Amino acid sequence: MGLDTEDGQGERKIIPNDAAYSKPLFTPNGQQIVFSDMKKRKVFVIDWNGENLRDLGAGLASDMWRDPKTEIDWVYVRIGSETKSTIARRELAKPKKDETIWKRSENGHKGVPWFQLSGDGAMFSDAFPWPNCGAGDLRRGTWKGYERRCWPGIAPDDSHRTFVFSGSHAEVNLFDRGGTKKRKVAVNTMPENRGKKVYFHRWSNDPRFFTVVGPERSPKSELYVGRFDSDYQKIESWTRLTNNSRTELFGDAWFGNAPIAKARTTTVIPVEKPKASASNKIEPVWVWENATAQNEPQGMVCGGDLHGRARFGRFYDLLLDKGWFDANSYAGGRIVGAVQAGNGITIEANISSDSTDQKGPARIISMSANSSSRNFTIGQEGESFVLRIRTGKDDGNGTKKETRLGKVEVGKLQHLLVSHSGDTLQCFIDGKLVTEVKNFSVDCSRWDPSFKLILSDEIGGGRDWRGQLEGIRISGGSTSITDAKARYEITKKRRGNRSGIDRVVVSAKLLEVTKAPTREEMDSYQRALVENVYEVQEIVSGKISKMEVDNVIIVRQWAVMDGKEQDQSKHRKPGFVTELSLELIEGHPELEGEFLSSDHERFGPPVLFDVNSHTR
């Protein structure tokens, strides 16, 4: 569909026949539209008047850019399957040849490419992949994560200003150059849609304007243009573009008098891997520091999926309780290859156990096929950390030399480093050598690269571990005592002084309930929170100053985890009285990127998080 403010025709069809079209993009002169056919996974261009439809080749179109130096119009496309793909560009006029722009990391969202280029051609916004949103630098071949969110965008000028959509789908987090000066900007303040969810926002060719659709996924959704104020602190005005009975989805806007940025770069093929370290220290091949870190050893982005009740904590660490983290599929091959090449292995992790009543051993870090076939496992058996490691062809379960590594201190974040090479096994806790075993031979040629890396359980379940986990690094080769101590000091410095947060326990009556969102509403999200309204009956313990203002509170609670509605969500009904452990939502930045549903219209009461809602 098209709308021109100067031709007087109003909304009109540009392509009359229906198909699974996505993401229409204006060409830099505003005279043509580039779009994708999702079923065919091909890119097309058509004139604004609906004529001269032309095939531009395979892929999904993500952005258009005119090089101010050469005046060549480039189409940026994602080529490949879902996020395991390459960003390339091809000339709009001569689309036969592709130039690779980015293949250093996975990118975007499995359904929609998000790559968007700054006006000067130097930076781009994307996910690396979803939900790790941020900005990439085409001059250096590097990227930086800003937020765990969705639908990132970058301004069409040379400001490198970037925004990322919040999990509530009501606001964007907006950043200045380099991810600085973060602020929240509500993008659902248009009169007809105030307070409701919006979707499909996109920066136009003018940095002050963007398009957005609202209400989200509604037959009554319409397309709007919002205008930022001069300081990019708020939306100062809205223009409603459509008024029909159809659901609006992707939108783009072109302004004839938009400023044109000066080019800083043209053809850029970024480096595939960072330069090799000048030191002799062993570089890790798989890293997961936390949910906001780049987690990118040797040019490979490491990630995975949360399952069960696994979730992120206040410090973007893993909170594991009847849940697990499933590392990306290539982790096993990279780790086994490095172990065999270096004839040894070093495993580092920051671990805080919830209880000594964990046996089996309960799996903390495991590379295995099932509960009886593994390459290695670090687990917990009562008060001890335990190592199982495959030593040869007749030791599939790794139990022949099962070793107790050191003492578990419940509730304390312990830095554990296990290193094996040659015939020696060593374990360090908080930089101190606690276990050393000689004559400990391992035939790593028997290790299976197809085994998966799992955190906090075993494939198939049944070996669940409860606790907190972060700072995981796996390397091929051994680590010296000096390096082990240095790693602990680095980790301790990175943690910093982690302050606590006030908690209050209340007896409360449920007043208003938000239903759990449907799978269609959640799209690719696997977890969702809802906002429910409660009336405080009694404060059992603790104190939060904001609650003294009113006995009515808004509580965010888990409703969907791992794609499944929680049992307690199904039974929440008005009038129900329960005990809640609550903390102010401001103390939980990790929740900002989670999908959020809210049906109430109360905007005055304090908003708190039910920290135990995942268990009930």
Coordinates of C-alpha atoms in Angstrom, one line a residue:
M1 CA 0.0 0.0 0.0
G2 CA 1.1 3.6 -0.6
L3 CA 0.2 7.1 0.5
D4 CA 1.5 10.3 -1.0
T5 CA 0.6 13.5 0.8
E6 CA 0.8 15.5 -2.5
D7 CA -1.2 13.4 -5.0
G8 CA -4.6 13.5 -3.3
Q9 CA -5.3 9.8 -3.9
G10 CA -5.0 8.7 -0.2
E11 CA -4.2 5.1 0.5
R12 CA -3.9 3.0 -2.7
K13 CA -2.6 -0.4 -3.8
I14 CA 0.8 -0.5 -5.3
I15 CA 0.8 -4.3 -5.8
P16 CA -2.9 -5.5 -6.1
N17 CA -2.4 -9.2 -5.5
D18 CA -1.9 -10.6 -2.0
A19 CA 1.3 -12.5 -1.0
A20 CA 3.6 -12.8 2.0
Y21 CA 5.4 -9.5 1.3
S22 CA 7.6 -7.9 4.0
K23 CA 9.5 -4.8 4.9
P24 CA 8.9 -2.3 2.1
L25 CA 11.8 0.1 1.7
F26 CA 11.9 3.4 -0.1
T27 CA 14.8 3.9 -2.5
P28 CA 16.8 7.0 -1.6
N29 CA 15.0 9.2 -4.2
G30 CA 11.6 8.0 -3.0
Q31 CA 10.5 6.9 -6.5
Q32 CA 10.7 3.1 -6.0
I33 CA 10.0 0.5 -3.3
V34 CA 12.2 -2.5 -2.6
F35 CA 10.4 -5.4 -0.8
S36 CA 10.8 -9.1 -0.1
D37 CA 8.6 -12.1 -0.9
M38 CA 8.9 -14.2 2.3
K39 CA 7.7 -17.4 0.7
K40 CA 10.1 -17.2 -2.3
R41 CA 12.8 -15.5 -0.2
K42 CA 13.5 -13.1 -3.0
V43 CA 13.9 -9.4 -3.3
F44 CA 12.0 -7.2 -5.7
V45 CA 11.7 -3.5 -6.7
I46 CA 8.7 -1.7 -8.1
D47 CA 8.0 1.9 -9.2
W48 CA 5.8 4.0 -6.9
N49 CA 3.1 3.9 -9.6
G50 CA 3.0 0.1 -9.5
E51 CA 4.9 -0.4 -12.7
N52 CA 8.2 -2.0 -13.7
L53 CA 8.3 -4.9 -11.2
R54 CA 11.9 -6.3 -11.2
D55 CA 13.6 -9.3 -9.5
L56 CA 16.6 -8.3 -7.5
G57 CA 17.7 -11.8 -6.5
A58 CA 17.7 -14.1 -3.5
G59 CA 17.5 -13.0 0.1
L60 CA 15.5 -10.7 2.3
A61 CA 15.9 -6.9 1.9
S62 CA 16.8 -5.1 5.0
D63 CA 17.9 -1.6 4.0
M64 CA 18.6 0.9 1.2
W65 CA 21.5 3.3 1.0
R66 CA 22.8 5.8 -1.5
D67 CA 26.6 6.4 -1.4
P68 CA 26.9 10.2 -1.5
K69 CA 30.3 10.0 -3.1
T70 CA 29.4 7.7 -6.0
E71 CA 25.6 8.2 -6.0
I72 CA 25.2 4.4 -6.3
D73 CA 22.0 3.1 -4.7
W74 CA 22.7 -0.1 -2.7
V75 CA 20.2 -2.8 -1.5
Y76 CA 21.3 -4.5 1.7
V77 CA 20.1 -8.1 1.9
R78 CA 20.3 -11.0 4.3
I79 CA 21.3 -14.2 2.5
G80 CA 21.0 -17.6 4.2
S81 CA 18.8 -19.4 6.6
E82 CA 17.3 -17.4 9.5
T83 CA 20.1 -15.7 11.6
K84 CA 22.9 -18.0 10.4
S85 CA 23.4 -15.8 7.4
T86 CA 25.4 -13.1 5.6
I87 CA 24.6 -9.4 5.1
A88 CA 25.5 -8.5 1.6
R89 CA 24.8 -5.6 -0.7
R90 CA 24.1 -5.3 -4.4
E91 CA 23.6 -2.4 -6.7
L92 CA 19.9 -1.5 -7.3
A93 CA 20.7 -0.9 -11.0
K94 CA 23.0 -4.0 -11.4
P95 CA 22.0 -6.6 -8.9
K96 CA 24.0 -9.5 -10.3
K97 CA 27.0 -9.2 -8.0
D98 CA 27.0 -9.3 -4.2
E99 CA 29.5 -7.6 -1.9
T100 CA 29.8 -9.2 1.5
I101 CA 29.3 -6.7 4.3
W102 CA 28.9 -8.7 7.5
K103 CA 29.3 -12.4 8.4
R104 CA 31.3 -12.2 11.6
S105 CA 28.3 -13.0 13.7
E106 CA 24.7 -14.3 13.5
N107 CA 22.4 -11.4 12.8
G108 CA 18.8 -10.2 13.2
H109 CA 15.7 -12.2 14.0
K110 CA 14.8 -15.5 12.4
G111 CA 11.8 -14.0 10.7
V112 CA 12.9 -10.4 9.9
P113 CA 16.3 -8.9 9.0
W114 CA 17.0 -5.8 11.1
F115 CA 20.2 -4.5 9.6
Q116 CA 19.9 -0.7 9.1
L117 CA 22.8 1.5 8.0
S118 CA 23.6 5.0 9.3
G119 CA 23.5 7.8 6.7
D120 CA 27.3 8.0 6.5
G121 CA 27.7 4.3 5.9
A122 CA 30.0 3.8 8.8
M123 CA 27.7 2.1 11.4
F124 CA 24.7 -0.2 11.4
S125 CA 22.1 -1.4 13.9
D126 CA 21.2 -5.1 14.2
A127 CA 20.9 -8.0 16.6
F128 CA 23.9 -10.3 17.1
P129 CA 21.5 -12.2 17.0
W130 CA 18.2 -11.5 18.6
P131 CA 17.8 -10.5 21.4
N132 CA 21.3 -9.1 21.7
C133 CA 20.8 -5.7 20.0
G134 CA 23.4 -3.1 19.4
A135 CA 25.5 -1.5 16.7
G136 CA 28.2 -2.7 14.3
D137 CA 31.2 -0.7 13.0
L138 CA 31.9 -1.4 9.3
R139 CA 35.2 0.5 9.4
R140 CA 36.6 -1.8 12.0
G141 CA 34.6 -5.0 11.6
T142 CA 33.5 -4.9 15.3
W143 CA 30.2 -4.7 17.1
K144 CA 28.9 -3.7 20.5
G145 CA 25.8 -5.0 22.3
Y146 CA 23.5 -2.4 23.9
E147 CA 20.4 -4.2 25.1
R148 CA 18.6 -7.5 25.2
R149 CA 15.6 -6.2 23.3
C150 CA 14.3 -6.3 19.7
W151 CA 13.7 -4.2 16.6
P152 CA 16.9 -2.1 16.7
G153 CA 17.2 1.0 14.5
I154 CA 19.8 3.6 13.6
A155 CA 19.3 7.2 12.6
P156 CA 19.7 8.0 8.8
D157 CA 22.2 10.8 9.5
D158 CA 25.8 10.6 10.8
S159 CA 24.8 10.9 14.5
H160 CA 25.0 7.1 15.0
R161 CA 22.0 7.6 17.4
T162 CA 20.4 4.2 18.0
F163 CA 17.2 2.9 19.5
V164 CA 16.1 -0.5 20.7
F165 CA 12.5 -1.6 21.4
S166 CA 11.5 -2.6 24.9
G167 CA 9.9 -5.8 25.9
S168 CA 6.7 -3.9 26.8
H169 CA 6.4 -2.7 23.2
A170 CA 5.5 0.7 24.6
E171 CA 8.9 2.5 24.5
V172 CA 12.3 2.5 23.0
N173 CA 15.6 2.8 24.7
L174 CA 17.4 5.5 22.8
F175 CA 21.2 5.9 22.8
D176 CA 23.6 8.5 21.5
R177 CA 26.8 7.7 19.7
G178 CA 28.6 4.6 21.1
G179 CA 25.6 3.5 23.2
T180 CA 25.9 6.5 25.6
K181 CA 23.3 8.6 27.3
K182 CA 20.6 5.9 27.4
R183 CA 17.0 7.2 27.9
K184 CA 13.5 5.8 27.6
V185 CA 11.2 7.3 25.0
A186 CA 7.5 6.3 25.0
V187 CA 6.3 5.6 21.5
N188 CA 2.7 4.8 22.3
T189 CA 1.5 8.3 23.2
M190 CA -0.6 8.9 20.1
P191 CA -4.2 9.9 21.2
E192 CA -5.9 6.8 19.7
N193 CA -3.4 4.3 21.1
R194 CA -2.2 5.9 24.3
G195 CA -0.9 3.2 26.7
K196 CA -1.3 0.3 24.3
K197 CA 1.4 -1.8 22.6
V198 CA 2.9 -0.8 19.3
Y199 CA 5.1 -2.6 16.8
F200 CA 7.1 -2.5 13.5
H201 CA 8.8 0.8 14.1
R202 CA 11.4 2.1 11.7
W203 CA 13.4 5.2 11.3
S204 CA 12.6 7.1 8.1
N205 CA 15.1 8.9 5.8
D206 CA 14.8 12.0 8.1
P207 CA 16.3 11.5 11.6
R208 CA 13.4 13.3 13.3
F209 CA 10.7 11.0 12.0
F210 CA 9.9 7.3 12.3
T211 CA 6.9 5.0 11.5
V212 CA 5.2 2.7 13.9
V213 CA 2.0 0.6 14.0
G214 CA -0.5 0.4 16.8
P215 CA -2.3 -1.2 18.5
E216 CA 0.0 -4.2 18.1
R217 CA -1.5 -7.2 16.2
S218 CA -5.0 -5.7 16.1
P219 CA -7.5 -5.5 13.2
K220 CA -7.8 -1.8 14.1
S221 CA -4.0 -1.1 14.0
E222 CA -3.0 1.9 12.0
L223 CA 0.3 3.4 10.7
Y224 CA 1.6 6.5 12.4
V225 CA 4.5 8.9 11.9
G226 CA 6.1 10.2 15.1
R227 CA 8.4 13.2 15.4
F228 CA 11.2 13.3 17.9
D229 CA 11.9 16.7 19.7
S230 CA 15.2 18.4 18.9
D231 CA 16.9 16.7 21.8
Y232 CA 15.5 13.2 21.1
Q233 CA 14.1 13.0 24.6
K234 CA 10.4 12.5 23.6
I235 CA 7.9 12.3 20.8
E236 CA 6.6 15.9 20.3
S237 CA 3.9 15.1 17.7
W238 CA 2.1 12.3 15.9
T239 CA 0.5 12.0 12.5
R240 CA -2.0 9.2 11.7
L241 CA -1.4 8.0 8.2
T242 CA -4.1 5.3 7.7
N243 CA -7.7 4.8 8.7
N244 CA -9.0 1.5 7.4
S245 CA -10.3 -1.9 8.5
R246 CA -7.0 -3.8 7.7
T247 CA -4.2 -4.7 10.0
E248 CA -1.1 -2.6 9.3
L249 CA 2.3 -4.2 9.6
F250 CA 5.6 -2.9 8.1
G251 CA 5.8 0.8 7.3
D252 CA 8.4 3.1 5.8
A253 CA 8.3 6.9 5.2
W254 CA 10.2 9.1 2.8
F255 CA 10.5 12.9 3.2
G256 CA 11.5 15.0 0.2
N257 CA 13.4 17.6 2.2
A258 CA 15.3 15.2 4.5
P259 CA 18.9 16.0 5.2
I260 CA 21.6 13.9 3.4
A261 CA 24.6 12.6 5.4
K262 CA 28.1 12.7 4.1
A263 CA 29.7 9.3 3.4
R264 CA 32.6 8.1 5.5
T265 CA 33.0 4.7 3.9
T266 CA 32.0 2.8 0.8
T267 CA 32.8 -0.8 0.1
V268 CA 33.9 -2.5 3.4
I269 CA 34.6 -6.2 4.0
P270 CA 35.1 -6.6 7.7
V271 CA 37.7 -8.8 9.3
E272 CA 36.5 -12.4 10.0
K273 CA 38.5 -12.8 13.2
P274 CA 40.3 -10.5 15.6
K275 CA 44.0 -10.5 15.4
A276 CA 45.9 -13.2 17.3
S277 CA 47.0 -12.4 20.8
A278 CA 50.7 -11.5 21.2
S279 CA 50.8 -13.4 24.5
N280 CA 51.3 -17.1 25.0
K281 CA 48.1 -17.4 27.1
I282 CA 45.5 -19.9 26.0
E283 CA 42.5 -18.2 24.4
P284 CA 39.1 -19.6 25.2
V285 CA 36.9 -21.1 22.4
W286 CA 33.6 -20.8 24.2
V287 CA 32.7 -17.9 26.5
W288 CA 29.5 -16.9 28.3
E289 CA 30.2 -14.1 30.7
N290 CA 26.6 -12.9 31.1
A291 CA 23.6 -12.0 29.0
T292 CA 24.8 -8.6 28.1
A293 CA 28.4 -9.4 27.3
Q294 CA 29.6 -9.9 23.7
N295 CA 30.7 -13.4 24.5
E296 CA 32.8 -13.5 21.4
P297 CA 36.0 -15.5 21.6
Q298 CA 38.1 -15.7 18.5
G299 CA 35.5 -14.1 16.3
M300 CA 32.7 -16.5 17.2
V301 CA 29.6 -15.3 19.0
C302 CA 28.6 -17.8 21.8
G303 CA 25.1 -18.0 23.0
G304 CA 22.2 -20.4 23.6
D305 CA 18.6 -20.8 24.7
L306 CA 16.9 -20.8 28.1
H307 CA 14.6 -23.7 28.9
G308 CA 12.3 -24.7 31.8
R309 CA 12.4 -22.1 34.5
A310 CA 15.9 -20.8 33.7
R311 CA 16.1 -17.0 33.6
F312 CA 18.4 -14.1 34.0
G313 CA 19.3 -12.4 37.3
R314 CA 19.8 -8.8 38.3
F315 CA 23.4 -8.9 37.0
Y316 CA 22.4 -10.7 33.8
D317 CA 23.7 -14.0 35.2
L318 CA 21.9 -17.3 34.9
L319 CA 19.4 -18.2 37.6
L320 CA 18.8 -22.0 37.4
D321 CA 16.0 -23.8 39.1
K322 CA 14.2 -26.6 37.3
G323 CA 15.7 -25.2 34.1
W324 CA 18.8 -25.2 31.9
F325 CA 20.8 -23.3 29.3
D326 CA 21.3 -25.1 25.9
A327 CA 24.5 -23.7 24.2
N328 CA 24.5 -23.1 20.5
S329 CA 25.0 -26.2 18.3
Y330 CA 28.6 -25.5 17.2
A331 CA 29.9 -25.3 20.8
G332 CA 30.7 -29.0 21.0
G333 CA 32.8 -29.1 17.9
R334 CA 34.8 -26.0 18.8
I335 CA 35.5 -27.2 22.3
V336 CA 36.5 -30.8 21.3
G337 CA 38.7 -29.4 18.5
A338 CA 40.5 -27.1 20.8
V339 CA 41.0 -29.8 23.5
Q340 CA 42.4 -32.2 21.0
A341 CA 44.7 -29.6 19.5
G342 CA 46.0 -28.4 22.9
N343 CA 45.9 -31.9 24.5
G344 CA 44.2 -30.5 27.6
I345 CA 41.2 -28.5 28.8
T346 CA 40.6 -25.6 31.1
I347 CA 37.0 -24.8 32.4
E348 CA 36.3 -21.7 34.4
A349 CA 33.0 -20.6 35.9
N350 CA 31.5 -18.4 38.7
I351 CA 29.1 -20.6 40.7
S352 CA 26.8 -20.0 43.6
S353 CA 24.9 -23.0 44.8
D354 CA 21.4 -22.7 46.4
S355 CA 21.8 -25.9 48.5
T356 CA 24.0 -28.8 49.5
D357 CA 21.0 -31.1 49.0
Q358 CA 22.0 -31.7 45.3
K359 CA 23.2 -35.1 44.2
G360 CA 23.6 -37.3 41.1
P361 CA 25.8 -35.4 40.7
A362 CA 23.6 -32.4 39.8
R363 CA 25.0 -31.1 36.5
I364 CA 26.5 -27.6 36.5
I365 CA 28.4 -27.7 33.2
S366 CA 28.1 -30.8 31.1
M367 CA 29.1 -31.8 27.5
S368 CA 27.2 -35.0 27.0
A369 CA 24.7 -37.0 25.0
N370 CA 22.6 -38.3 27.9
S371 CA 23.0 -39.1 31.6
S372 CA 25.5 -41.9 31.0
S373 CA 27.6 -40.7 28.0
R374 CA 29.8 -37.6 28.2
N375 CA 33.0 -35.8 27.4
F376 CA 33.1 -34.0 30.8
T377 CA 30.8 -32.8 33.5
I378 CA 31.4 -30.4 36.4
G379 CA 28.7 -31.1 39.0
Q380 CA 27.7 -31.0 42.6
E381 CA 27.5 -33.9 45.0
G382 CA 26.4 -32.7 48.3
E383 CA 29.0 -30.4 49.8
S384 CA 31.5 -31.0 47.0
F385 CA 32.2 -30.0 43.4
V386 CA 32.7 -33.1 41.2
L387 CA 34.4 -33.7 37.9
R388 CA 33.6 -36.5 35.5
I389 CA 35.7 -36.7 32.4
R390 CA 36.0 -39.4 29.7
T391 CA 39.5 -40.9 29.9
G392 CA 39.3 -43.5 27.2
K393 CA 37.1 -45.7 25.0
D394 CA 35.9 -47.8 28.0
D395 CA 34.9 -44.8 30.1
G396 CA 31.8 -43.4 28.3
N397 CA 30.3 -42.0 31.5
G398 CA 33.6 -40.5 32.7
T399 CA 33.3 -42.2 36.1
K400 CA 36.6 -44.1 36.2
K401 CA 38.4 -41.1 37.6
E402 CA 35.5 -39.2 39.1
T403 CA 37.2 -36.5 41.3
R404 CA 36.0 -34.3 44.1
L405 CA 37.3 -30.8 43.4
G406 CA 36.6 -28.7 46.4
K407 CA 34.0 -27.5 48.9
V408 CA 30.7 -25.9 47.9
E409 CA 29.8 -22.8 50.0
V410 CA 26.1 -22.2 49.7
G411 CA 25.0 -18.7 48.7
K412 CA 28.6 -17.6 47.9
L413 CA 29.7 -16.8 44.4
Q414 CA 32.8 -19.0 44.0
H415 CA 35.3 -18.8 41.1
L416 CA 36.0 -22.3 40.0
L417 CA 38.8 -23.2 37.5
V418 CA 39.6 -26.8 36.5
S419 CA 42.6 -27.5 34.4
H420 CA 43.9 -30.8 32.9
S421 CA 46.9 -31.4 30.7
G422 CA 49.2 -34.4 30.3
D423 CA 48.8 -36.5 33.4
T424 CA 47.9 -33.7 35.9
L425 CA 44.5 -32.4 37.1
Q426 CA 44.2 -29.2 39.1
C427 CA 41.3 -27.3 40.5
F428 CA 41.4 -23.7 41.9
I429 CA 38.7 -22.0 43.9
D430 CA 38.9 -18.3 44.3
G431 CA 42.5 -18.4 43.0
K432 CA 43.7 -21.0 45.4
L433 CA 44.8 -24.5 44.5
V434 CA 42.4 -26.9 46.3
T435 CA 42.9 -30.1 44.3
E436 CA 45.8 -31.7 42.4
V437 CA 45.9 -35.2 41.1
K438 CA 48.9 -36.8 39.4
N439 CA 48.9 -39.7 37.0
F440 CA 45.5 -38.6 35.6
S441 CA 45.7 -39.4 31.9
V442 CA 42.9 -38.5 29.5
D443 CA 42.6 -39.8 25.9
C444 CA 40.7 -36.8 24.4
S445 CA 40.8 -38.4 20.9
R446 CA 37.9 -40.4 22.2
W447 CA 35.8 -37.3 22.8
D448 CA 32.7 -36.8 20.7
P449 CA 32.2 -33.4 19.0
S450 CA 28.5 -34.0 18.5
F451 CA 27.8 -33.9 22.3
K452 CA 26.0 -30.8 23.4
L453 CA 27.1 -28.3 26.0
I454 CA 24.4 -27.9 28.7
L455 CA 24.4 -25.7 31.8
S456 CA 22.5 -26.9 34.8
D457 CA 21.1 -30.3 33.7
E458 CA 21.5 -33.3 31.5
I459 CA 20.0 -33.9 28.0
G460 CA 16.7 -35.6 28.8
G461 CA 16.5 -34.0 32.3
G462 CA 16.7 -35.6 35.7
R463 CA 20.0 -34.0 36.8
D464 CA 18.8 -30.5 37.6
W465 CA 21.1 -28.2 39.5
R466 CA 19.9 -25.1 41.5
G467 CA 22.0 -22.0 41.7
Q468 CA 23.5 -19.0 39.9
L469 CA 26.0 -19.2 37.1
E470 CA 28.1 -16.7 35.1
G471 CA 31.6 -16.1 33.8
I472 CA 32.1 -19.4 31.9
R473 CA 35.2 -19.8 29.8
I474 CA 36.3 -23.1 28.2
S475 CA 39.8 -23.4 26.5
G476 CA 41.9 -26.1 25.0
G477 CA 45.1 -26.7 27.0
S478 CA 46.1 -26.2 30.7
T479 CA 46.4 -23.1 32.9
S480 CA 49.3 -22.3 35.3
I481 CA 48.9 -21.4 38.9
T482 CA 49.9 -17.8 38.1
D483 CA 47.2 -17.6 35.4
A484 CA 44.6 -19.2 37.6
K485 CA 45.2 -16.5 40.3
A486 CA 45.1 -13.8 37.7
R487 CA 41.8 -15.0 36.3
Y488 CA 40.3 -14.9 39.8
E489 CA 41.5 -11.3 40.3
I490 CA 40.1 -10.3 36.9
T491 CA 36.8 -11.9 37.7
K492 CA 36.6 -10.3 41.2
K493 CA 37.2 -6.9 39.7
R494 CA 34.6 -7.4 37.0
R495 CA 32.0 -8.3 39.6
G496 CA 32.6 -5.1 41.6
N497 CA 30.6 -4.4 44.7
R498 CA 27.3 -5.9 44.1
S499 CA 24.8 -4.2 46.4
G500 CA 21.6 -5.9 47.6
I501 CA 18.1 -4.7 47.0
D502 CA 15.2 -4.0 49.4
R503 CA 12.6 -6.8 49.6
V504 CA 9.2 -6.8 51.2
V505 CA 6.9 -9.7 51.9
V506 CA 3.2 -8.9 51.9
S507 CA -0.1 -10.6 52.1
A508 CA -2.1 -9.3 49.2
K509 CA -5.5 -9.6 47.4
L510 CA -5.6 -9.9 43.7
L511 CA -7.8 -7.1 42.2
E512 CA -7.2 -7.2 38.4
V513 CA -5.7 -9.9 36.3
T514 CA -3.9 -9.8 33.0
K515 CA -4.3 -13.0 30.9
A516 CA -1.1 -14.8 29.8
P517 CA -0.3 -13.8 26.2
T518 CA -0.9 -16.3 23.4
R519 CA 1.9 -17.8 21.3
E520 CA 0.8 -15.6 18.4
E521 CA 1.1 -12.5 20.5
M522 CA 4.5 -13.5 21.7
D523 CA 5.9 -14.3 18.3
S524 CA 9.5 -15.5 18.9
Y525 CA 9.6 -14.6 22.6
Q526 CA 9.7 -17.7 24.9
R527 CA 9.1 -15.9 28.2
A528 CA 6.5 -13.4 29.3
L529 CA 5.6 -11.3 32.3
V530 CA 2.1 -9.9 33.1
E531 CA 1.1 -7.0 35.2
N532 CA -1.5 -7.7 37.9
V533 CA -3.0 -5.3 40.4
Y534 CA -3.1 -6.3 44.1
E535 CA -4.3 -4.7 47.3
V536 CA -1.9 -5.1 50.2
Q537 CA -3.6 -6.6 53.2
E538 CA -0.6 -6.9 55.5
I539 CA 3.2 -6.3 55.4
V540 CA 4.7 -9.5 56.8
S541 CA 8.3 -8.3 56.7
G542 CA 10.6 -5.8 55.1
K543 CA 10.0 -2.3 53.9
I544 CA 9.8 -0.4 50.6
S545 CA 9.2 3.4 50.9
K546 CA 7.1 3.7 47.7
M547 CA 4.5 1.3 49.1
E548 CA 3.7 3.7 51.9
V549 CA 1.9 5.9 49.5
D550 CA -0.9 3.5 48.5
N551 CA -1.9 0.0 49.5
V552 CA -2.7 -0.8 45.8
I553 CA 0.3 -2.1 43.9
I554 CA 1.1 -3.3 40.4
V555 CA 3.0 -6.6 40.4
R556 CA 4.9 -8.1 37.5
Q557 CA 4.8 -11.9 37.5
W558 CA 6.0 -14.6 35.3
A559 CA 3.2 -16.0 33.1
V560 CA 5.0 -17.9 30.3
M561 CA 8.4 -19.7 30.6
D562 CA 10.0 -21.7 27.8
G563 CA 6.9 -21.1 25.6
K564 CA 4.5 -22.6 28.2
E565 CA 2.0 -20.9 30.4
Q566 CA 2.9 -21.3 34.0
D567 CA 0.4 -23.2 36.2
Q568 CA 0.1 -20.4 38.7
S569 CA -0.9 -18.0 35.9
K570 CA -3.9 -20.1 35.0
H571 CA -5.2 -20.0 38.6
R572 CA -4.8 -16.3 39.3
K573 CA -8.3 -14.9 39.8
P574 CA -9.6 -11.7 41.4
G575 CA -10.2 -12.0 45.1
F576 CA -7.4 -14.5 45.6
V577 CA -5.2 -13.7 48.6
T578 CA -1.6 -14.8 48.7
E579 CA 1.8 -14.0 50.1
L580 CA 4.2 -12.2 47.7
S581 CA 8.0 -11.5 48.0
L582 CA 8.4 -8.2 46.1
E583 CA 11.2 -5.9 44.9
L584 CA 11.0 -2.7 43.0
I585 CA 11.0 -3.2 39.3
E586 CA 13.8 -0.6 39.0
G587 CA 16.2 -3.1 40.6
H588 CA 15.6 -5.6 37.8
P589 CA 17.0 -4.2 34.5
E590 CA 17.2 -7.8 33.2
L591 CA 13.4 -7.8 32.9
E592 CA 13.2 -4.9 30.5
G593 CA 13.7 -7.0 27.5
E594 CA 11.1 -9.6 28.4
F595 CA 7.7 -9.7 26.7
L596 CA 5.2 -7.8 28.9
S597 CA 1.4 -7.9 28.9
S598 CA -0.7 -5.4 30.8
D599 CA -4.5 -5.0 30.7
H600 CA -5.0 -2.6 33.6
E601 CA -5.2 1.2 33.3
R602 CA -3.6 2.2 36.6
F603 CA -0.6 4.4 36.3
G604 CA -0.1 5.8 39.8
P605 CA 0.7 2.8 42.0
P606 CA 4.3 1.5 42.4
V607 CA 5.4 -1.3 40.2
L608 CA 7.1 -4.3 41.9
F609 CA 8.4 -7.7 40.8
D610 CA 7.3 -11.0 42.4
V611 CA 10.7 -12.7 42.7
N612 CA 9.1 -16.1 43.3
S613 CA 6.5 -16.0 40.6
H614 CA 8.5 -18.6 38.5
T615 CA 8.0 -21.2 41.2
R616 CA 4.3 -21.1 41.8

